[in-house]
Short mmCIF file of C-alpha atoms and ligand atoms in Angstrom, two decimals:
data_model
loop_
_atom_site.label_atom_id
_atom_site.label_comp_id
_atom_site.label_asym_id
_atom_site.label_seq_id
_atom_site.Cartn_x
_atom_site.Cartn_y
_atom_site.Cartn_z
CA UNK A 90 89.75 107.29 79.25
CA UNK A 91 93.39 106.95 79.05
CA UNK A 92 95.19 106.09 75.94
CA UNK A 93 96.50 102.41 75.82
CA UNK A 94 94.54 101.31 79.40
CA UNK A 95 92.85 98.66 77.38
CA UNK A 96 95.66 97.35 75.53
CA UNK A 97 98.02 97.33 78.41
CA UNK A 98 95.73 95.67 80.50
CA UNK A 99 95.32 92.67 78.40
CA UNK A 100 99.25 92.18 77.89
CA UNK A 101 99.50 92.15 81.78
CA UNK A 102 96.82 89.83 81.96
CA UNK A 103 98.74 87.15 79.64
CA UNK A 104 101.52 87.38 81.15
CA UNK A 105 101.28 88.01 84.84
CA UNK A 106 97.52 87.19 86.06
CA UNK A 107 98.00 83.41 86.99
CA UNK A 108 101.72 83.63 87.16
CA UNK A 109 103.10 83.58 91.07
CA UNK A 110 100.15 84.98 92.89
CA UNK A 111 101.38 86.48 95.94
CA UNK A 112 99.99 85.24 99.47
CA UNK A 113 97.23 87.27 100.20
CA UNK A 114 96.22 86.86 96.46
CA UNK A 115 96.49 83.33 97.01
CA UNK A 116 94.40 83.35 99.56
CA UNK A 117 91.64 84.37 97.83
CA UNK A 118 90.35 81.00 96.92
CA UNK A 119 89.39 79.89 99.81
CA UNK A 120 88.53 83.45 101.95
CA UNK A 121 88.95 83.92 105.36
CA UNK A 122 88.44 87.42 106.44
CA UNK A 123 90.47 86.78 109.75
CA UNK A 124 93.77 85.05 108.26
CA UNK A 125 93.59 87.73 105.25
CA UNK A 126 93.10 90.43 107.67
CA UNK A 127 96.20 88.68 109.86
CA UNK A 128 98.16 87.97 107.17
CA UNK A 129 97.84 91.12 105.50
CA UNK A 130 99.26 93.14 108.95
CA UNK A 131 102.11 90.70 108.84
CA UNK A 132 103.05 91.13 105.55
CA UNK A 133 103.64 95.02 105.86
CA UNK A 134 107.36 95.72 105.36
CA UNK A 135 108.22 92.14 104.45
CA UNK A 136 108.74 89.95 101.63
CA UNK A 137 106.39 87.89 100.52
CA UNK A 138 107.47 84.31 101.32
CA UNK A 139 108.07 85.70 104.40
CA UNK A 140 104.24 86.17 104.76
CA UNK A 141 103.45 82.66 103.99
CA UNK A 142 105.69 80.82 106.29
CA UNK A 143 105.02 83.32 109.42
CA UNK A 144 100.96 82.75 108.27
CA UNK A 145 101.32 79.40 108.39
CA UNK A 146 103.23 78.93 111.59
CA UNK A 147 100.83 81.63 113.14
CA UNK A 148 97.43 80.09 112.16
CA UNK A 149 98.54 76.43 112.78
CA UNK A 150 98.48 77.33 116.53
CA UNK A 151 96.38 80.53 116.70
CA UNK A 152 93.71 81.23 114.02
CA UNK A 153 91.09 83.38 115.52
CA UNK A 154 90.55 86.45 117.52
CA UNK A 155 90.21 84.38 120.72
CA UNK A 156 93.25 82.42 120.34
CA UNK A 157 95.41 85.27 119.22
CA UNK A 158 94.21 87.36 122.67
CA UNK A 159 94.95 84.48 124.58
CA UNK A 160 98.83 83.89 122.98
CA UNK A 161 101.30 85.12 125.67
CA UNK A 162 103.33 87.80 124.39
CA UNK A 163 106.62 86.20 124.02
CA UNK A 164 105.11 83.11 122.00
CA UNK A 165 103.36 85.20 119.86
CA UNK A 166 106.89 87.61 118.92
CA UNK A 167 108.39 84.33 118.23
CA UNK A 168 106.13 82.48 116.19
CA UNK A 169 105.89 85.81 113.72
CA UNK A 170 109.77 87.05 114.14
CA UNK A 171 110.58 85.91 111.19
CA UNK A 172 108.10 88.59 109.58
CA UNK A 173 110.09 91.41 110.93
CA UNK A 174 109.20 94.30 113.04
CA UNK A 175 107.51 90.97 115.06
CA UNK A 176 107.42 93.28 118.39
CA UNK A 177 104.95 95.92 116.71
CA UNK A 178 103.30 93.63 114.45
CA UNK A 179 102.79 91.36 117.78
CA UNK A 180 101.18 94.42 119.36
CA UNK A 181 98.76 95.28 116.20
CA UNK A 182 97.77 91.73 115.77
CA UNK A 183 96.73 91.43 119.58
CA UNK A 184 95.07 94.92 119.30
CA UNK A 185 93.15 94.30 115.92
CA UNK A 186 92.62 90.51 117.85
CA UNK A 187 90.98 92.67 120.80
CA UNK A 188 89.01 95.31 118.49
CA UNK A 189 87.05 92.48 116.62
CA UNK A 190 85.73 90.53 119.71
CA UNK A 191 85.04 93.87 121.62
CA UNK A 192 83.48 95.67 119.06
CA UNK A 193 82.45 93.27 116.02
CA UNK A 194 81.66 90.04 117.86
CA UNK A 195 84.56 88.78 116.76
CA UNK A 196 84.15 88.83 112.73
CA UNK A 197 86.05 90.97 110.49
CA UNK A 198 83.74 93.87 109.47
CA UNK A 199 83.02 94.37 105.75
CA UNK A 200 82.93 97.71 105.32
CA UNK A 201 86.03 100.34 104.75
CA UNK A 202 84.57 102.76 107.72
CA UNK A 203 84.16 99.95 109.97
CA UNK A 204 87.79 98.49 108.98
CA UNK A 205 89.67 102.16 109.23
CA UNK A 206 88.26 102.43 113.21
CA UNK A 207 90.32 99.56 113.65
CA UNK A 208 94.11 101.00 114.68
CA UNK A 209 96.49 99.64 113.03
CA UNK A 210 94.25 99.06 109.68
CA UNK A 211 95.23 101.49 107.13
CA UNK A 212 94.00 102.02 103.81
CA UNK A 213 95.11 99.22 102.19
CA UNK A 214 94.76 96.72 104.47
CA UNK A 215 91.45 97.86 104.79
CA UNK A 216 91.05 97.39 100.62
CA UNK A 217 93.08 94.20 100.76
CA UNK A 218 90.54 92.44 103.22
CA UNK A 219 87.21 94.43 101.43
CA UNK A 220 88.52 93.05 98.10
CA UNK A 221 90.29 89.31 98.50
CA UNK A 222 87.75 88.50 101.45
CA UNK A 223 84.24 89.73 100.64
CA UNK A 224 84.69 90.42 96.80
CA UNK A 225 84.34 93.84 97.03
CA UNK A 226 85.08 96.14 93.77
CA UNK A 227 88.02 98.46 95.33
CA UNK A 228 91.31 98.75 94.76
CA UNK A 229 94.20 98.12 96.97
CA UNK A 230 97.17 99.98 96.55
CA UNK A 231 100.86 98.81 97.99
CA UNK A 232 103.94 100.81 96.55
CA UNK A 233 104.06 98.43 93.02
CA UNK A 234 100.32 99.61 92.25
CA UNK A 235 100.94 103.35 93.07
CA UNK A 236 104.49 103.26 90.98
CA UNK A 237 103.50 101.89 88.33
CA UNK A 238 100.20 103.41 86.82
CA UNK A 239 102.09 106.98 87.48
CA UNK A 240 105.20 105.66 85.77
CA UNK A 241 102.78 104.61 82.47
CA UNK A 242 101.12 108.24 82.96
CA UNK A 243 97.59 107.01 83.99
CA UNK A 244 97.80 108.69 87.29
CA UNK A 245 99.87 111.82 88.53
CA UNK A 246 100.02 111.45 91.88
CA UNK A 247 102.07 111.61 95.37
CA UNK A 248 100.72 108.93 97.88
CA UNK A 249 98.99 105.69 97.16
CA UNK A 250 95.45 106.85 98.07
CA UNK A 251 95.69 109.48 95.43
CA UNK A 252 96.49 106.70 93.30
CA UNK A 253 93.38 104.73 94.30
CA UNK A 254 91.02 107.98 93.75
CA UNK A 255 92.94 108.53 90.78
CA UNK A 256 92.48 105.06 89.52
CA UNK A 257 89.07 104.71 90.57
CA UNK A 258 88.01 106.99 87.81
CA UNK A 259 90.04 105.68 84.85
CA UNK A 260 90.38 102.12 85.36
CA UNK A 261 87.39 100.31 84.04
CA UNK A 262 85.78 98.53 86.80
CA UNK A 263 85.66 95.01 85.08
CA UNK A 264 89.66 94.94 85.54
CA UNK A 265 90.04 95.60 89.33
CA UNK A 266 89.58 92.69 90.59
CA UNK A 267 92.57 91.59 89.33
CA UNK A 268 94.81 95.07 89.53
CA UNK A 269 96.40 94.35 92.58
CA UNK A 270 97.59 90.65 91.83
CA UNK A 271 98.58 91.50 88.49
CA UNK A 272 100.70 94.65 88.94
CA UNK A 273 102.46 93.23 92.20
CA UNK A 274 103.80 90.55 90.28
CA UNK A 275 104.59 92.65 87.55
CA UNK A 276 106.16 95.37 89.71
CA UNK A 277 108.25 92.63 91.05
CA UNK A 278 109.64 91.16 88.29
CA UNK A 279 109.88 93.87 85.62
CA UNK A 280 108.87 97.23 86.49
CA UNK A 281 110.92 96.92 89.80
CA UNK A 282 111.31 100.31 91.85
CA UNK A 283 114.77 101.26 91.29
CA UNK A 284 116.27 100.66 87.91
CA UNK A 285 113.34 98.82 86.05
CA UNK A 286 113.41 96.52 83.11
CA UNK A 287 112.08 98.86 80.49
CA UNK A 288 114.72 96.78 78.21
CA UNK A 289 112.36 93.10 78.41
CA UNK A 290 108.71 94.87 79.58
CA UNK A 291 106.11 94.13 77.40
CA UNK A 292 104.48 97.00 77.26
CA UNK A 293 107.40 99.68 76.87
CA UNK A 294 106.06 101.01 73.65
CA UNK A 295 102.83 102.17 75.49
CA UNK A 296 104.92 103.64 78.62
CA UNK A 297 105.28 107.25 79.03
CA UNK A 298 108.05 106.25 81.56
CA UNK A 299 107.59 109.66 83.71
CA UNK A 300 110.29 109.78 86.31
CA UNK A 301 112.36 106.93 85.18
CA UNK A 302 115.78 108.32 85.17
CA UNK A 303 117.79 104.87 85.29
CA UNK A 304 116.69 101.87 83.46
CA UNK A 305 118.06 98.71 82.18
S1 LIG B 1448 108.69 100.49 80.14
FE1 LIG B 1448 109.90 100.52 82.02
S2 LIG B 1448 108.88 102.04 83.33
FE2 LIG B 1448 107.43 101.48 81.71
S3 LIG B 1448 106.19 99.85 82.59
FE3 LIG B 1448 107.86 98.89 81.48
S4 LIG B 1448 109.47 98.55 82.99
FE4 LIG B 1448 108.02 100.05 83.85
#
């Protein structure tokens, strides 16, 4: 077990677990494996209220696999530009759109094999979808949630799946569910990826603060 996991935990939980969900978190109340799977894709390499208001023009006029597959081209790019990379993410979305009616009569799969055949679905889209869609106990891992537990000294490791393998063994299970939510939020506001603010965090005195070299 990890020195301070416990403690840490619960001052992250006052302070950032209801506080400014992100989208896909968000969207965990009412779950939709399609729109989370959708909305996950578009979210890569954007910020977040980006996410929401290309998911919400997106799904008001397409909202299933069908729909999506039948989108021209051209519409679809300009109902998501706004996400960035819209080209690509057009082509993934229409690909992943294709996938599911071929292959999984046209429902998002629940299981991380099943979701990793799918090009385009990486790790932790695949977790993202597993966790805030079926309530799965796993652990998705964007760049705040690798960061941070190797900046506190949980983890010692290079890429985010380390992280998650890493995690996976000294995170107790009964706080995963809300890892992701809690340390994106965090991450964003105080532990940010260049220059964080060790100066206002509320848990500097338990941070080993490996690799910080500039802080404020
Ligand atoms: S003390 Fe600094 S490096 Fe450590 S968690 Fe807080 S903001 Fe991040």
């Amino acid at each position: 077990m990890v020195k301070n996991i416990e403690i840490i935990m619960k001052i992250l939980e006052k302070d950032f677990y209801k506080k400014g969900k992100t989208t896909l978190n968000r969207m965990r109340t009412k779950p939709d494996a399609f729109k989370i799977l959708i909305s996950c894709l578009l979210s890569l390499r954007t910020q977040d209220k980006n996410t929401k208001i290309v998911s919400d023009k997106l799904f008001a006029v397409a909202d299933s696999p069908e729909q999506i597959v039948k989108l021209l081209t051209p519409r679809l790019e300009k109902l998501i530009f706004s996400s960035g990379h819209y080209h690509k993410k057009a082509q993934s979305l229409k690909h992943v759109s294709r996938v599911l009616i071929d292959e999984f009569d046209s429902k998002v799969p629940s299981t991380k094999e099943e979701l990793l055949s799918i090009k385009g679905v990486g790790p932790k889209t695949a977790n993202i979808v597993l966790a805030f869609a079926f309530g799965q106990d796993v652990l998705p891992i964007d760049t705040h949630c690798h960061r941070i537990p190797n900046r506190l000294g949980w983890v010692k490791t290079k890429t985010p799946e380390q992280t998650e393998k890493a995690l996976e063994k000294v995170l107790p299970k009964k706080y995963w569910n809300e890892f992701n939510g809690m340390f994106v939020q965090f991450g964003k506001e105080i532990c940010q990826p260049i220059s964080p603010w060790c100066s206002k965090c509320p848990i500097s005195k338990y941070c080993s603060r490996i690799g910080v070299v500039r802080s404020r």
